[in-house]
Amino acid sequence: MALLEENKTLKVDKYRSFLHEEAVNENIVWRHGAAPVYDAVNKLFEQGRKKEWAKGSLEETVQNAIKSWEMELSHKPRLQDFRTINPYKFKLFVNGREGVSGEEALRLGSYNVLLKSSLPKELQYYKAEEESFESSHEVFKEALPRGFAWEVISVYSGPPIIAFKFRHWGYFEGPFKGHAPTGDMVEFYGLGTLKVDESLKVEDVEIYYDPSELFGGLLKGEPITNSDGLGCPLGH
């Protein structure tokens, strides 16, 4: 789930192997007009990761595959341009909720799918139903300006059903939903499975995590008032 950076240069991204070749492919449609550049979040990842996997290892392969899938979900508006999934079978399941198809995930956005809550609205930290694809990305891009890094902590089984543990982190250096930034690191851990076909394209993704780990860090900031000279960027 890395935040968009300005596409200033064109070079190989060592964690998203086919991004370079697709950046110059005129048949690929990009959500923001050009392929994303991940220099800032790659730097955050390299400085803050807990694990550095051997090149070619199962852990590195799974980690890079998921980074590539997240890149496609965030930056490709057409399912036909995806290389990481089987578009006819793909489903994303989060915390045991009903599965979301590839088209639904593209419409809703990855943040809204992952952060949807069954709690009463007055108890929800983040109201996914009130956010669009674009607004959800802006919320986290502003709150975590250096990006939202992701890594594999462990892989428990290989294909066709890959089970893994992951970590997601960033630095709370911008406002979030009316809360002032603290500058602290926010992070959460989770578990997931990927079901892949014979071509190693993903058919199912299941993710399990506790959203309160993330929101506990983001809501620690003092409430922003108009007298602070700041305001919640989305009016919440």
PDB file of C-alpha atoms in Angstrom:
ATOM      1  CA  MET A   1       0.000   0.000   0.000  1.00  0.00           C
ATOM      2  CA  ALA A   2       2.936   2.780  -0.958  1.00  0.00           C
ATOM      3  CA  LEU A   3       1.912   6.341  -1.656  1.00  0.00           C
ATOM      4  CA  LEU A   4       2.238   7.964  -5.074  1.00  0.00           C
ATOM      5  CA  GLU A   5       5.376   9.924  -5.789  1.00  0.00           C
ATOM      6  CA  GLU A   6       5.992  12.223  -8.705  1.00  0.00           C
ATOM      7  CA  ASN A   7       7.256  10.337 -11.742  1.00  0.00           C
ATOM      8  CA  LYS A   8      10.484  12.307 -12.253  1.00  0.00           C
ATOM      9  CA  THR A   9      12.803   9.568 -13.490  1.00  0.00           C
ATOM     10  CA  LEU A  10      12.559   6.246 -15.246  1.00  0.00           C
ATOM     11  CA  LYS A  11      14.660   3.506 -13.736  1.00  0.00           C
ATOM     12  CA  VAL A  12      14.421  -0.077 -12.609  1.00  0.00           C
ATOM     13  CA  ASP A  13      12.591  -0.644  -9.322  1.00  0.00           C
ATOM     14  CA  LYS A  14      14.267  -3.644  -7.725  1.00  0.00           C
ATOM     15  CA  TYR A  15      11.166  -4.533  -5.707  1.00  0.00           C
ATOM     16  CA  ARG A  16       8.657  -4.268  -8.576  1.00  0.00           C
ATOM     17  CA  SER A  17      10.408  -6.062 -11.406  1.00  0.00           C
ATOM     18  CA  PHE A  18       8.193  -5.204 -14.379  1.00  0.00           C
ATOM     19  CA  LEU A  19       7.420  -1.576 -13.466  1.00  0.00           C
ATOM     20  CA  HIS A  20      10.287  -0.228 -15.601  1.00  0.00           C
ATOM     21  CA  GLU A  21       9.239  -1.985 -18.800  1.00  0.00           C
ATOM     22  CA  GLU A  22       5.585  -1.102 -18.299  1.00  0.00           C
ATOM     23  CA  ALA A  23       6.379   2.567 -17.715  1.00  0.00           C
ATOM     24  CA  VAL A  24       7.272   2.887 -21.408  1.00  0.00           C
ATOM     25  CA  ASN A  25       4.505   0.607 -22.678  1.00  0.00           C
ATOM     26  CA  GLU A  26       1.984   2.857 -24.402  1.00  0.00           C
ATOM     27  CA  ASN A  27      -0.721   0.194 -24.107  1.00  0.00           C
ATOM     28  CA  ILE A  28      -0.750   0.431 -20.296  1.00  0.00           C
ATOM     29  CA  VAL A  29      -3.131   2.989 -18.792  1.00  0.00           C
ATOM     30  CA  TRP A  30      -1.942   4.636 -15.568  1.00  0.00           C
ATOM     31  CA  ARG A  31      -4.374   6.174 -13.096  1.00  0.00           C
ATOM     32  CA  HIS A  32      -2.341   9.399 -12.792  1.00  0.00           C
ATOM     33  CA  GLY A  33      -1.074   9.559 -16.369  1.00  0.00           C
ATOM     34  CA  ALA A  34       2.328   7.941 -15.794  1.00  0.00           C
ATOM     35  CA  ALA A  35       3.919   5.075 -13.897  1.00  0.00           C
ATOM     36  CA  PRO A  36       4.638   5.770 -10.200  1.00  0.00           C
ATOM     37  CA  VAL A  37       8.127   6.228  -8.758  1.00  0.00           C
ATOM     38  CA  TYR A  38       8.753   4.582  -5.389  1.00  0.00           C
ATOM     39  CA  ASP A  39      12.118   6.104  -4.420  1.00  0.00           C
ATOM     40  CA  ALA A  40      10.960   7.619  -1.102  1.00  0.00           C
ATOM     41  CA  VAL A  41       9.059   4.593   0.175  1.00  0.00           C
ATOM     42  CA  ASN A  42      11.855   2.268  -0.990  1.00  0.00           C
ATOM     43  CA  LYS A  43      14.263   4.327   1.112  1.00  0.00           C
ATOM     44  CA  LEU A  44      11.904   4.094   4.098  1.00  0.00           C
ATOM     45  CA  PHE A  45      11.636   0.338   3.549  1.00  0.00           C
ATOM     46  CA  GLU A  46      15.401  -0.181   3.393  1.00  0.00           C
ATOM     47  CA  GLN A  47      16.053   1.954   6.470  1.00  0.00           C
ATOM     48  CA  GLY A  48      13.306   0.450   8.612  1.00  0.00           C
ATOM     49  CA  ARG A  49      12.835  -3.187   7.602  1.00  0.00           C
ATOM     50  CA  LYS A  50      13.214  -5.921  10.194  1.00  0.00           C
ATOM     51  CA  LYS A  51      14.256  -8.569   7.656  1.00  0.00           C
ATOM     52  CA  GLU A  52      16.539  -8.525   4.634  1.00  0.00           C
ATOM     53  CA  TRP A  53      15.822 -11.631   2.585  1.00  0.00           C
ATOM     54  CA  ALA A  54      18.311 -13.423   0.362  1.00  0.00           C
ATOM     55  CA  LYS A  55      17.923 -12.730  -3.338  1.00  0.00           C
ATOM     56  CA  GLY A  56      15.796 -15.407  -4.958  1.00  0.00           C
ATOM     57  CA  SER A  57      14.465 -16.738  -1.644  1.00  0.00           C
ATOM     58  CA  LEU A  58      10.790 -17.605  -1.249  1.00  0.00           C
ATOM     59  CA  GLU A  59      10.420 -14.725   1.218  1.00  0.00           C
ATOM     60  CA  GLU A  60      11.880 -12.177  -1.193  1.00  0.00           C
ATOM     61  CA  THR A  61       9.769 -13.544  -4.054  1.00  0.00           C
ATOM     62  CA  VAL A  62       6.552 -13.283  -2.033  1.00  0.00           C
ATOM     63  CA  GLN A  63       7.458  -9.809  -0.746  1.00  0.00           C
ATOM     64  CA  ASN A  64       8.170  -8.439  -4.211  1.00  0.00           C
ATOM     65  CA  ALA A  65       5.095 -10.105  -5.710  1.00  0.00           C
ATOM     66  CA  ILE A  66       2.846  -8.402  -3.162  1.00  0.00           C
ATOM     67  CA  LYS A  67       4.575  -5.049  -3.674  1.00  0.00           C
ATOM     68  CA  SER A  68       3.930  -5.439  -7.427  1.00  0.00           C
ATOM     69  CA  TRP A  69       0.285  -6.349  -6.837  1.00  0.00           C
ATOM     70  CA  GLU A  70      -0.192  -3.335  -4.553  1.00  0.00           C
ATOM     71  CA  MET A  71       1.412  -1.109  -7.204  1.00  0.00           C
ATOM     72  CA  GLU A  72      -1.037  -2.366  -9.826  1.00  0.00           C
ATOM     73  CA  LEU A  73      -4.054  -1.989  -7.541  1.00  0.00           C
ATOM     74  CA  SER A  74      -3.094   1.589  -6.660  1.00  0.00           C
ATOM     75  CA  HIS A  75      -1.980   2.811 -10.075  1.00  0.00           C
ATOM     76  CA  LYS A  76      -3.677   0.805 -12.842  1.00  0.00           C
ATOM     77  CA  PRO A  77      -7.360   1.624 -13.400  1.00  0.00           C
ATOM     78  CA  ARG A  78      -7.952  -1.284 -15.803  1.00  0.00           C
ATOM     79  CA  LEU A  79      -7.931  -4.897 -14.643  1.00  0.00           C
ATOM     80  CA  GLN A  80      -6.829  -5.989 -18.121  1.00  0.00           C
ATOM     81  CA  ASP A  81      -3.424  -4.360 -17.502  1.00  0.00           C
ATOM     82  CA  PHE A  82      -2.703  -6.386 -14.341  1.00  0.00           C
ATOM     83  CA  ARG A  83       0.049  -8.995 -14.490  1.00  0.00           C
ATOM     84  CA  THR A  84      -0.068 -10.240 -10.901  1.00  0.00           C
ATOM     85  CA  ILE A  85      -3.608 -11.631 -10.657  1.00  0.00           C
ATOM     86  CA  ASN A  86      -6.070 -13.885 -12.446  1.00  0.00           C
ATOM     87  CA  PRO A  87      -8.747 -11.258 -13.164  1.00  0.00           C
ATOM     88  CA  TYR A  88     -11.494 -13.831 -13.701  1.00  0.00           C
ATOM     89  CA  LYS A  89     -11.093 -15.478 -10.303  1.00  0.00           C
ATOM     90  CA  PHE A  90      -9.536 -12.819  -8.067  1.00  0.00           C
ATOM     91  CA  LYS A  91     -11.081 -12.133  -4.657  1.00  0.00           C
ATOM     92  CA  LEU A  92      -9.743 -10.109  -1.711  1.00  0.00           C
ATOM     93  CA  PHE A  93     -10.926 -11.094   1.776  1.00  0.00           C
ATOM     94  CA  VAL A  94     -10.150  -8.940   4.832  1.00  0.00           C
ATOM     95  CA  ASN A  95     -10.694 -10.110   8.418  1.00  0.00           C
ATOM     96  CA  GLY A  96     -13.207 -12.723   7.367  1.00  0.00           C
ATOM     97  CA  ARG A  97     -15.534 -10.347   5.525  1.00  0.00           C
ATOM     98  CA  GLU A  98     -17.148 -11.164   2.187  1.00  0.00           C
ATOM     99  CA  GLY A  99     -14.690 -11.284  -0.695  1.00  0.00           C
ATOM    100  CA  VAL A 100     -14.203  -8.278  -2.994  1.00  0.00           C
ATOM    101  CA  SER A 101     -13.616  -8.808  -6.723  1.00  0.00           C
ATOM    102  CA  GLY A 102     -10.825  -7.150  -8.666  1.00  0.00           C
ATOM    103  CA  GLU A 103     -13.235  -4.660 -10.234  1.00  0.00           C
ATOM    104  CA  GLU A 104     -14.707  -3.800  -6.829  1.00  0.00           C
ATOM    105  CA  ALA A 105     -11.232  -3.311  -5.340  1.00  0.00           C
ATOM    106  CA  LEU A 106     -10.340  -0.958  -8.198  1.00  0.00           C
ATOM    107  CA  ARG A 107     -13.497   1.053  -7.644  1.00  0.00           C
ATOM    108  CA  LEU A 108     -13.236   1.254  -3.851  1.00  0.00           C
ATOM    109  CA  GLY A 109      -9.451   1.505  -3.446  1.00  0.00           C
ATOM    110  CA  SER A 110      -7.171  -0.654  -1.328  1.00  0.00           C
ATOM    111  CA  TYR A 111      -7.403   1.535   1.795  1.00  0.00           C
ATOM    112  CA  ASN A 112     -11.197   1.440   1.792  1.00  0.00           C
ATOM    113  CA  VAL A 113     -11.292  -2.331   1.335  1.00  0.00           C
ATOM    114  CA  LEU A 114      -8.749  -2.921   4.107  1.00  0.00           C
ATOM    115  CA  LEU A 115     -10.207  -0.397   6.557  1.00  0.00           C
ATOM    116  CA  LYS A 116     -13.915  -1.101   6.176  1.00  0.00           C
ATOM    117  CA  SER A 117     -15.479  -1.586   9.600  1.00  0.00           C
ATOM    118  CA  SER A 118     -18.653  -3.208  10.912  1.00  0.00           C
ATOM    119  CA  LEU A 119     -18.659  -0.983  14.005  1.00  0.00           C
ATOM    120  CA  PRO A 120     -21.406   1.626  14.422  1.00  0.00           C
ATOM    121  CA  LYS A 121     -20.445   4.782  12.538  1.00  0.00           C
ATOM    122  CA  GLU A 122     -19.971   6.820  15.715  1.00  0.00           C
ATOM    123  CA  LEU A 123     -17.282   4.340  16.812  1.00  0.00           C
ATOM    124  CA  GLN A 124     -15.439   4.127  13.495  1.00  0.00           C
ATOM    125  CA  TYR A 125     -11.992   5.737  13.360  1.00  0.00           C
ATOM    126  CA  TYR A 126     -12.158   5.830   9.560  1.00  0.00           C
ATOM    127  CA  LYS A 127     -15.425   5.779   7.587  1.00  0.00           C
ATOM    128  CA  ALA A 128     -14.527   3.853   4.435  1.00  0.00           C
ATOM    129  CA  GLU A 129     -18.023   4.274   2.963  1.00  0.00           C
ATOM    130  CA  GLU A 130     -17.557   8.052   2.934  1.00  0.00           C
ATOM    131  CA  GLU A 131     -14.207   7.967   1.117  1.00  0.00           C
ATOM    132  CA  SER A 132     -13.515   7.612  -2.600  1.00  0.00           C
ATOM    133  CA  PHE A 133     -10.505   5.858  -4.092  1.00  0.00           C
ATOM    134  CA  GLU A 134      -8.782   9.231  -4.504  1.00  0.00           C
ATOM    135  CA  SER A 135      -9.682  10.737  -1.135  1.00  0.00           C
ATOM    136  CA  SER A 136      -8.568   7.625   0.759  1.00  0.00           C
ATOM    137  CA  HIS A 137      -5.129   7.765  -0.828  1.00  0.00           C
ATOM    138  CA  GLU A 138      -4.844  11.484  -0.120  1.00  0.00           C
ATOM    139  CA  VAL A 139      -5.671  10.931   3.562  1.00  0.00           C
ATOM    140  CA  PHE A 140      -2.742   8.554   4.033  1.00  0.00           C
ATOM    141  CA  LYS A 141      -0.401  10.365   1.658  1.00  0.00           C
ATOM    142  CA  GLU A 142      -0.794  13.469   3.813  1.00  0.00           C
ATOM    143  CA  ALA A 143      -0.529  11.654   7.139  1.00  0.00           C
ATOM    144  CA  LEU A 144       2.468   9.518   6.086  1.00  0.00           C
ATOM    145  CA  PRO A 145       4.381  11.753   3.634  1.00  0.00           C
ATOM    146  CA  ARG A 146       7.425   9.455   3.471  1.00  0.00           C
ATOM    147  CA  GLY A 147       5.189   6.578   2.439  1.00  0.00           C
ATOM    148  CA  PHE A 148       3.709   3.451   3.970  1.00  0.00           C
ATOM    149  CA  ALA A 149       6.338   0.706   3.779  1.00  0.00           C
ATOM    150  CA  TRP A 150       5.497  -3.000   3.724  1.00  0.00           C
ATOM    151  CA  GLU A 151       7.583  -6.105   4.338  1.00  0.00           C
ATOM    152  CA  VAL A 152       7.286  -9.849   4.752  1.00  0.00           C
ATOM    153  CA  ILE A 153       8.291 -11.022   8.236  1.00  0.00           C
ATOM    154  CA  SER A 154       7.827 -14.775   7.689  1.00  0.00           C
ATOM    155  CA  VAL A 155       6.591 -17.178   5.001  1.00  0.00           C
ATOM    156  CA  TYR A 156       5.052 -20.381   6.330  1.00  0.00           C
ATOM    157  CA  SER A 157       4.225 -22.251   3.109  1.00  0.00           C
ATOM    158  CA  GLY A 158       4.959 -22.117  -0.600  1.00  0.00           C
ATOM    159  CA  PRO A 159       2.639 -22.267  -3.635  1.00  0.00           C
ATOM    160  CA  PRO A 160      -0.154 -22.908  -4.380  1.00  0.00           C
ATOM    161  CA  ILE A 161      -1.317 -21.496  -1.019  1.00  0.00           C
ATOM    162  CA  ILE A 162       1.270 -19.115   0.399  1.00  0.00           C
ATOM    163  CA  ALA A 163       0.865 -18.167   4.058  1.00  0.00           C
ATOM    164  CA  PHE A 164       2.841 -15.239   5.435  1.00  0.00           C
ATOM    165  CA  LYS A 165       3.219 -12.666   8.199  1.00  0.00           C
ATOM    166  CA  PHE A 166       3.722  -9.003   7.297  1.00  0.00           C
ATOM    167  CA  ARG A 167       4.517  -5.607   8.781  1.00  0.00           C
ATOM    168  CA  HIS A 168       3.279  -2.188   7.543  1.00  0.00           C
ATOM    169  CA  TRP A 169       4.761   1.091   8.843  1.00  0.00           C
ATOM    170  CA  GLY A 170       5.300   4.791   8.251  1.00  0.00           C
ATOM    171  CA  TYR A 171       5.941   8.055  10.108  1.00  0.00           C
ATOM    172  CA  PHE A 172       3.010  10.163  11.244  1.00  0.00           C
ATOM    173  CA  GLU A 173       4.301  13.521   9.991  1.00  0.00           C
ATOM    174  CA  GLY A 174       1.118  15.061   8.568  1.00  0.00           C
ATOM    175  CA  PRO A 175      -2.440  15.555   9.870  1.00  0.00           C
ATOM    176  CA  PHE A 176      -4.899  12.666   9.999  1.00  0.00           C
ATOM    177  CA  LYS A 177      -8.642  13.282  10.293  1.00  0.00           C
ATOM    178  CA  GLY A 178      -8.305  16.320  12.540  1.00  0.00           C
ATOM    179  CA  HIS A 179      -5.379  14.973  14.566  1.00  0.00           C
ATOM    180  CA  ALA A 180      -2.007  16.723  14.543  1.00  0.00           C
ATOM    181  CA  PRO A 181       1.053  14.686  13.572  1.00  0.00           C
ATOM    182  CA  THR A 182       3.294  13.294  16.298  1.00  0.00           C
ATOM    183  CA  GLY A 183       6.308  12.411  14.151  1.00  0.00           C
ATOM    184  CA  ASP A 184       6.222   8.912  15.633  1.00  0.00           C
ATOM    185  CA  MET A 185       6.333   5.674  13.705  1.00  0.00           C
ATOM    186  CA  VAL A 186       2.981   3.949  13.284  1.00  0.00           C
ATOM    187  CA  GLU A 187       2.891   0.276  12.379  1.00  0.00           C
ATOM    188  CA  PHE A 188       0.870  -2.887  12.437  1.00  0.00           C
ATOM    189  CA  TYR A 189       1.448  -6.579  11.831  1.00  0.00           C
ATOM    190  CA  GLY A 190      -0.854  -9.047  10.117  1.00  0.00           C
ATOM    191  CA  LEU A 191      -1.206 -12.471   8.551  1.00  0.00           C
ATOM    192  CA  GLY A 192      -2.191 -13.344   5.013  1.00  0.00           C
ATOM    193  CA  THR A 193      -2.558 -16.071   2.420  1.00  0.00           C
ATOM    194  CA  LEU A 194      -2.234 -16.001  -1.351  1.00  0.00           C
ATOM    195  CA  LYS A 195      -3.797 -18.693  -3.500  1.00  0.00           C
ATOM    196  CA  VAL A 196      -2.019 -18.781  -6.867  1.00  0.00           C
ATOM    197  CA  ASP A 197      -2.708 -20.651 -10.110  1.00  0.00           C
ATOM    198  CA  GLU A 198      -0.240 -22.665 -12.177  1.00  0.00           C
ATOM    199  CA  SER A 199       1.117 -19.418 -13.674  1.00  0.00           C
ATOM    200  CA  LEU A 200       1.611 -18.018 -10.141  1.00  0.00           C
ATOM    201  CA  LYS A 201      -1.112 -15.425 -10.700  1.00  0.00           C
ATOM    202  CA  VAL A 202      -3.115 -14.655  -7.588  1.00  0.00           C
ATOM    203  CA  GLU A 203      -6.675 -15.964  -7.356  1.00  0.00           C
ATOM    204  CA  ASP A 204      -7.427 -15.220  -3.696  1.00  0.00           C
ATOM    205  CA  VAL A 205      -5.880 -12.935  -1.082  1.00  0.00           C
ATOM    206  CA  GLU A 206      -6.872 -13.227   2.578  1.00  0.00           C
ATOM    207  CA  ILE A 207      -5.643 -10.616   5.065  1.00  0.00           C
ATOM    208  CA  TYR A 208      -6.066 -10.673   8.848  1.00  0.00           C
ATOM    209  CA  TYR A 209      -4.953  -7.814  11.098  1.00  0.00           C
ATOM    210  CA  ASP A 210      -6.084  -5.544  13.938  1.00  0.00           C
ATOM    211  CA  PRO A 211      -6.861  -2.027  12.603  1.00  0.00           C
ATOM    212  CA  SER A 212      -6.571  -0.585  16.126  1.00  0.00           C
ATOM    213  CA  GLU A 213      -2.786  -1.098  15.922  1.00  0.00           C
ATOM    214  CA  LEU A 214      -2.683   1.461  13.106  1.00  0.00           C
ATOM    215  CA  PHE A 215      -5.286   3.858  14.445  1.00  0.00           C
ATOM    216  CA  GLY A 216      -3.818   3.789  17.933  1.00  0.00           C
ATOM    217  CA  GLY A 217      -0.811   5.652  16.528  1.00  0.00           C
ATOM    218  CA  LEU A 218      -2.747   7.969  14.231  1.00  0.00           C
ATOM    219  CA  LEU A 219      -5.191   9.127  16.908  1.00  0.00           C
ATOM    220  CA  LYS A 220      -2.499   9.971  19.469  1.00  0.00           C
ATOM    221  CA  GLY A 221      -2.050  13.394  17.901  1.00  0.00           C
ATOM    222  CA  GLU A 222      -3.729  16.340  19.585  1.00  0.00           C
ATOM    223  CA  PRO A 223      -7.006  17.495  17.993  1.00  0.00           C
ATOM    224  CA  ILE A 224      -6.437  20.296  15.492  1.00  0.00           C
ATOM    225  CA  THR A 225      -8.468  23.449  16.013  1.00  0.00           C
ATOM    226  CA  ASN A 226      -8.856  26.457  13.743  1.00  0.00           C
ATOM    227  CA  SER A 227      -6.726  28.499  16.142  1.00  0.00           C
ATOM    228  CA  ASP A 228      -3.806  26.179  15.369  1.00  0.00           C
ATOM    229  CA  GLY A 229      -3.727  27.618  11.885  1.00  0.00           C
ATOM    230  CA  LEU A 230      -4.464  24.144  10.577  1.00  0.00           C
ATOM    231  CA  GLY A 231      -7.624  22.356   9.653  1.00  0.00           C
ATOM    232  CA  CYS A 232      -8.569  18.819   8.764  1.00  0.00           C
ATOM    233  CA  PRO A 233      -7.951  18.689   5.008  1.00  0.00           C
ATOM    234  CA  LEU A 234     -11.166  16.758   4.342  1.00  0.00           C
ATOM    235  CA  GLY A 235     -13.363  18.670   6.716  1.00  0.00           C
ATOM    236  CA  HIS A 236     -13.821  15.767   9.167  1.00  0.00           C
TER     237      HIS A 236
END
